[in-house]
mmCIF file of C-alpha atoms in Angstrom:
data_model
loop_
_atom_site.group_PDB
_atom_site.id
_atom_site.type_symbol
_atom_site.label_atom_id
_atom_site.label_comp_id
_atom_site.label_asym_id
_atom_site.label_seq_id
_atom_site.Cartn_x
_atom_site.Cartn_y
_atom_site.Cartn_z
ATOM 1 C CA MET A 1 -11.410 -38.101 -64.486
ATOM 2 C CA THR A 2 -7.906 -39.513 -65.737
ATOM 3 C CA LEU A 3 -4.452 -38.586 -64.356
ATOM 4 C CA SER A 4 -1.420 -40.719 -65.549
ATOM 5 C CA ASP A 5 1.799 -40.711 -64.725
ATOM 6 C CA GLY A 6 2.695 -43.343 -66.572
ATOM 7 C CA PRO A 7 2.421 -47.133 -66.179
ATOM 8 C CA THR A 8 0.720 -48.420 -63.026
ATOM 9 C CA VAL A 9 3.282 -50.376 -61.107
ATOM 10 C CA HIS A 10 2.026 -52.121 -58.603
ATOM 11 C CA THR A 11 -1.659 -53.884 -58.528
ATOM 12 C CA VAL A 12 -3.335 -55.726 -56.022
ATOM 13 C CA ARG A 13 -5.589 -58.340 -56.531
ATOM 14 C CA ARG A 14 -9.435 -57.318 -54.914
ATOM 15 C CA PRO A 15 -10.121 -59.412 -51.750
ATOM 16 C CA ASP A 16 -13.348 -61.280 -53.798
ATOM 17 C CA ASP A 17 -11.046 -61.215 -57.077
ATOM 18 C CA THR A 18 -14.313 -60.463 -58.802
ATOM 19 C CA ALA A 19 -12.903 -57.144 -60.585
ATOM 20 C CA GLY A 20 -9.418 -57.218 -61.530
ATOM 21 C CA PRO A 21 -6.590 -55.905 -59.759
ATOM 22 C CA VAL A 22 -6.301 -52.788 -57.876
ATOM 23 C CA ALA A 23 -3.967 -50.105 -59.375
ATOM 24 C CA LEU A 24 -2.594 -48.760 -56.292
ATOM 25 C CA ASP A 25 -0.113 -45.849 -58.203
ATOM 26 C CA ASP A 26 -3.295 -44.498 -59.839
ATOM 27 C CA ALA A 27 -2.051 -41.072 -60.120
ATOM 28 C CA ARG A 28 -6.085 -39.646 -58.392
ATOM 29 C CA ILE A 29 -4.797 -41.096 -55.131
ATOM 30 C CA THR A 30 -1.234 -39.376 -54.985
ATOM 31 C CA LEU A 31 -2.740 -36.159 -56.404
ATOM 32 C CA LEU A 32 -5.176 -36.356 -53.258
ATOM 33 C CA GLY A 33 -2.405 -37.312 -50.949
ATOM 34 C CA MET A 34 -0.141 -34.444 -52.011
ATOM 35 C CA PHE A 35 -3.060 -32.063 -51.677
ATOM 36 C CA LEU A 36 -3.771 -33.887 -48.067
ATOM 37 C CA GLU A 37 -0.221 -33.287 -47.386
ATOM 38 C CA ALA A 38 -0.056 -29.713 -48.842
ATOM 39 C CA HIS A 39 -2.924 -28.656 -46.737
ATOM 40 C CA ALA A 40 -1.655 -30.586 -43.101
ATOM 41 C CA GLY A 41 1.690 -28.367 -43.752
ATOM 42 C CA LEU A 42 0.233 -25.198 -44.709
ATOM 43 C CA THR A 43 -1.942 -25.496 -41.828
ATOM 44 C CA ARG A 44 1.109 -26.153 -39.532
ATOM 45 C CA GLU A 45 3.574 -23.072 -40.158
ATOM 46 C CA VAL A 46 0.322 -20.659 -40.880
ATOM 47 C CA GLU A 47 -1.091 -22.407 -37.333
ATOM 48 C CA ARG A 48 2.931 -21.857 -35.875
ATOM 49 C CA ARG A 49 3.696 -18.387 -37.372
ATOM 50 C CA LEU A 50 0.352 -16.604 -36.140
ATOM 51 C CA ASP A 51 0.498 -18.044 -32.514
ATOM 52 C CA ARG A 52 4.350 -16.920 -32.384
ATOM 53 C CA ASP A 53 3.698 -12.987 -34.218
ATOM 54 C CA ALA A 54 0.055 -12.218 -33.175
ATOM 55 C CA GLY A 55 -0.514 -14.482 -30.463
ATOM 56 C CA LEU A 56 -3.819 -16.081 -32.431
ATOM 57 C CA SER A 57 -4.432 -19.412 -33.312
ATOM 58 C CA LEU A 58 -5.718 -19.986 -36.428
ATOM 59 C CA GLN A 59 -8.737 -21.191 -35.764
ATOM 60 C CA TRP A 60 -9.515 -18.037 -33.520
ATOM 61 C CA PHE A 61 -7.890 -15.873 -36.285
ATOM 62 C CA GLU A 62 -10.371 -17.921 -38.979
ATOM 63 C CA VAL A 63 -13.513 -16.795 -37.426
ATOM 64 C CA LEU A 64 -12.255 -13.299 -36.442
ATOM 65 C CA LEU A 65 -11.099 -12.652 -40.075
ATOM 66 C CA ARG A 66 -14.956 -13.869 -41.173
ATOM 67 C CA LEU A 67 -16.396 -11.729 -38.926
ATOM 68 C CA VAL A 68 -13.881 -8.575 -39.417
ATOM 69 C CA ARG A 69 -14.804 -9.048 -43.298
ATOM 70 C CA THR A 70 -18.428 -9.415 -42.474
ATOM 71 C CA PRO A 71 -21.075 -5.910 -43.419
ATOM 72 C CA GLY A 72 -21.767 -5.067 -39.472
ATOM 73 C CA HIS A 73 -19.151 -7.715 -38.104
ATOM 74 C CA ARG A 74 -21.597 -10.307 -37.031
ATOM 75 C CA LEU A 75 -22.259 -13.436 -38.474
ATOM 76 C CA ARG A 76 -25.296 -16.193 -37.393
ATOM 77 C CA MET A 77 -23.491 -18.802 -35.920
ATOM 78 C CA SER A 78 -24.301 -21.838 -38.114
ATOM 79 C CA ASP A 79 -22.996 -19.380 -41.248
ATOM 80 C CA LEU A 80 -20.074 -19.023 -39.576
ATOM 81 C CA ALA A 81 -19.145 -22.845 -38.853
ATOM 82 C CA ALA A 82 -20.075 -23.516 -42.833
ATOM 83 C CA GLN A 83 -17.846 -20.833 -43.864
ATOM 84 C CA THR A 84 -14.661 -22.183 -40.961
ATOM 85 C CA THR A 85 -13.478 -25.446 -40.299
ATOM 86 C CA LEU A 86 -15.264 -25.757 -37.410
ATOM 87 C CA THR A 87 -18.303 -28.592 -36.782
ATOM 88 C CA ALA A 88 -21.155 -26.616 -34.954
ATOM 89 C CA SER A 89 -19.564 -27.821 -32.040
ATOM 90 C CA GLY A 90 -16.419 -26.720 -32.498
ATOM 91 C CA LEU A 91 -17.810 -23.398 -33.329
ATOM 92 C CA THR A 92 -19.535 -23.024 -30.398
ATOM 93 C CA ARG A 93 -16.521 -24.310 -28.012
ATOM 94 C CA ALA A 94 -14.251 -21.434 -29.903
ATOM 95 C CA VAL A 95 -17.185 -18.685 -28.984
ATOM 96 C CA ASP A 96 -16.850 -19.615 -26.021
ATOM 97 C CA ARG A 97 -13.174 -19.065 -25.883
ATOM 98 C CA LEU A 98 -13.576 -16.132 -28.021
ATOM 99 C CA GLU A 99 -16.163 -13.983 -25.976
ATOM 100 C CA GLY A 100 -13.719 -15.368 -22.838
ATOM 101 C CA ALA A 101 -11.186 -13.297 -23.911
ATOM 102 C CA GLY A 102 -13.863 -10.148 -25.160
ATOM 103 C CA LEU A 103 -13.331 -10.985 -28.497
ATOM 104 C CA VAL A 104 -16.381 -11.544 -30.040
ATOM 105 C CA ARG A 105 -20.188 -11.714 -28.279
ATOM 106 C CA ARG A 106 -23.331 -13.248 -28.755
ATOM 107 C CA GLU A 107 -26.277 -11.797 -29.925
ATOM 108 C CA ALA A 108 -29.384 -13.088 -30.151
ATOM 109 C CA CYS A 109 -30.846 -13.577 -33.751
ATOM 110 C CA PRO A 110 -34.220 -11.356 -33.676
ATOM 111 C CA SER A 111 -36.084 -13.811 -36.360
ATOM 112 C CA ASP A 112 -35.330 -16.956 -34.560
ATOM 113 C CA ARG A 113 -35.360 -17.174 -30.850
ATOM 114 C CA ARG A 114 -32.878 -20.809 -31.315
ATOM 115 C CA GLY A 115 -30.319 -18.974 -33.424
ATOM 116 C CA ALA A 116 -27.536 -16.514 -32.185
ATOM 117 C CA PHE A 117 -24.647 -14.434 -33.644
ATOM 118 C CA ALA A 118 -21.323 -14.291 -32.953
ATOM 119 C CA VAL A 119 -20.384 -10.260 -33.360
ATOM 120 C CA LEU A 120 -16.606 -9.013 -33.251
ATOM 121 C CA THR A 121 -15.572 -6.527 -30.632
ATOM 122 C CA ASP A 122 -13.627 -3.503 -30.729
ATOM 123 C CA GLU A 123 -10.582 -5.753 -29.346
ATOM 124 C CA GLY A 124 -11.531 -8.384 -31.535
ATOM 125 C CA ARG A 125 -10.922 -6.650 -34.460
ATOM 126 C CA THR A 126 -7.895 -4.752 -32.960
ATOM 127 C CA ARG A 127 -6.516 -8.284 -32.634
ATOM 128 C CA VAL A 128 -7.421 -9.350 -36.335
ATOM 129 C CA VAL A 129 -6.670 -6.216 -37.558
ATOM 130 C CA ALA A 130 -3.181 -5.859 -36.180
ATOM 131 C CA ALA A 131 -2.342 -9.551 -37.130
ATOM 132 C CA VAL A 132 -3.588 -9.760 -40.837
ATOM 133 C CA PRO A 133 -0.553 -7.730 -42.224
ATOM 134 C CA GLN A 134 1.905 -10.640 -40.466
ATOM 135 C CA HIS A 135 -0.247 -12.506 -41.865
ATOM 136 C CA LEU A 136 0.230 -11.192 -45.321
ATOM 137 C CA THR A 137 3.770 -11.644 -44.948
ATOM 138 C CA HIS A 138 3.678 -15.190 -43.842
ATOM 139 C CA ILE A 139 1.263 -15.937 -46.935
ATOM 140 C CA ASP A 140 4.017 -14.127 -49.421
ATOM 141 C CA GLU A 141 6.910 -16.166 -47.807
ATOM 142 C CA LEU A 142 4.575 -19.799 -47.882
ATOM 143 C CA LEU A 143 3.569 -19.253 -51.439
ATOM 144 C CA GLY A 144 5.821 -16.431 -53.145
ATOM 145 C CA ARG A 145 7.494 -19.138 -55.374
ATOM 146 C CA PHE A 146 4.363 -19.077 -57.335
ATOM 147 C CA SER A 147 3.363 -16.579 -60.204
ATOM 148 C CA ALA A 148 0.842 -14.715 -60.237
ATOM 149 C CA GLU A 149 -0.927 -16.614 -63.020
ATOM 150 C CA GLU A 150 -0.406 -20.172 -60.737
ATOM 151 C CA LEU A 151 -1.979 -18.731 -57.520
ATOM 152 C CA THR A 152 -4.923 -17.601 -59.643
ATOM 153 C CA PHE A 153 -5.464 -20.569 -61.654
ATOM 154 C CA VAL A 154 -5.072 -22.750 -58.136
ATOM 155 C CA GLU A 155 -8.104 -20.142 -56.529
ATOM 156 C CA SER A 156 -10.405 -20.874 -59.493
ATOM 157 C CA ILE A 157 -9.844 -24.653 -58.840
ATOM 158 C CA LEU A 158 -9.974 -24.614 -55.113
ATOM 159 C CA ARG A 159 -13.259 -22.478 -55.296
ATOM 160 C CA ARG A 160 -14.988 -25.143 -57.317
ATOM 161 C CA LEU A 161 -13.405 -27.905 -55.343
ATOM 162 C CA ARG A 162 -14.649 -25.959 -52.313
ATOM 163 C CA SER A 163 -18.885 -25.671 -53.968
ATOM 164 C CA ALA A 164 -18.163 -29.673 -55.091
ATOM 165 C CA THR A 165 -17.583 -30.730 -51.611
ATOM 166 C CA ASN A 166 -18.800 -27.551 -49.229
ATOM 167 C CA PRO A 167 -21.369 -26.156 -50.886
ATOM 168 C CA ASP A 168 -23.098 -24.339 -47.831
ATOM 169 C CA ALA A 169 -19.427 -22.680 -47.428
ATOM 170 C CA GLU A 170 -19.960 -20.952 -50.842
ATOM 171 C CA ARG A 171 -23.678 -19.898 -49.501
ATOM 172 C CA ALA A 172 -22.638 -18.802 -46.250
ATOM 173 C CA SER A 173 -20.540 -16.537 -47.735
ATOM 174 C CA ALA A 174 -23.177 -14.387 -49.486
ATOM 175 C CA CYS A 175 -23.914 -11.833 -46.596
ATOM 176 C CA PRO A 176 -26.870 -12.417 -44.483
ATOM 177 C CA PRO A 177 -29.572 -10.351 -44.748
ATOM 178 C CA GLU A 178 -29.923 -9.878 -40.805
ATOM 179 C CA ALA A 179 -25.560 -8.503 -41.089
ATOM 180 C CA ALA A 180 -27.005 -6.492 -43.778
ATOM 181 C CA ASP A 181 -29.670 -4.850 -42.668
ATOM 182 C CA THR A 182 -28.241 -3.945 -39.157
ATOM 183 C CA ALA A 183 -24.446 -2.961 -40.545
ATOM 184 C CA THR A 184 -23.265 0.148 -39.230
ATOM 185 C CA ASP A 185 -20.393 0.489 -40.518
#
């Protein structure tokens, strides 16, 4: 990969001095840094707005949204973890809190005694469906400065980046057979 914003200005020598200077102004470092800063800013703004307008944390909204968009409104915990920004233990804690709030429940997996499903409750569905219109307004406010073509391009890049860095999320996005078999909607 080659990115160039012009000549490299800042260089330092490697500690072992074996491979020549290190370019501190490399455009790849800048690109990744800008991506991470934009992610942090978007996360902070979306979190603040969801809490203010829907009474949901971004973490809860993300879990509830994944469940409401899945046939049967249920996912294996492992698939749900792969589709969210949560670790398996982080998801377990989040589902514990969501279950305590009456927004999800756990069900045993009939084909795997060790596995469990997170299942959206009626109250969970009501809360997430009520939050979506305001969330779409938030998205428009945050991303409205970009054209439809620019957003489509960014989406395609992000899908490729996700596939390269988090292939489990892409695999888990396919409807699990157990959820499809038991879908009642």
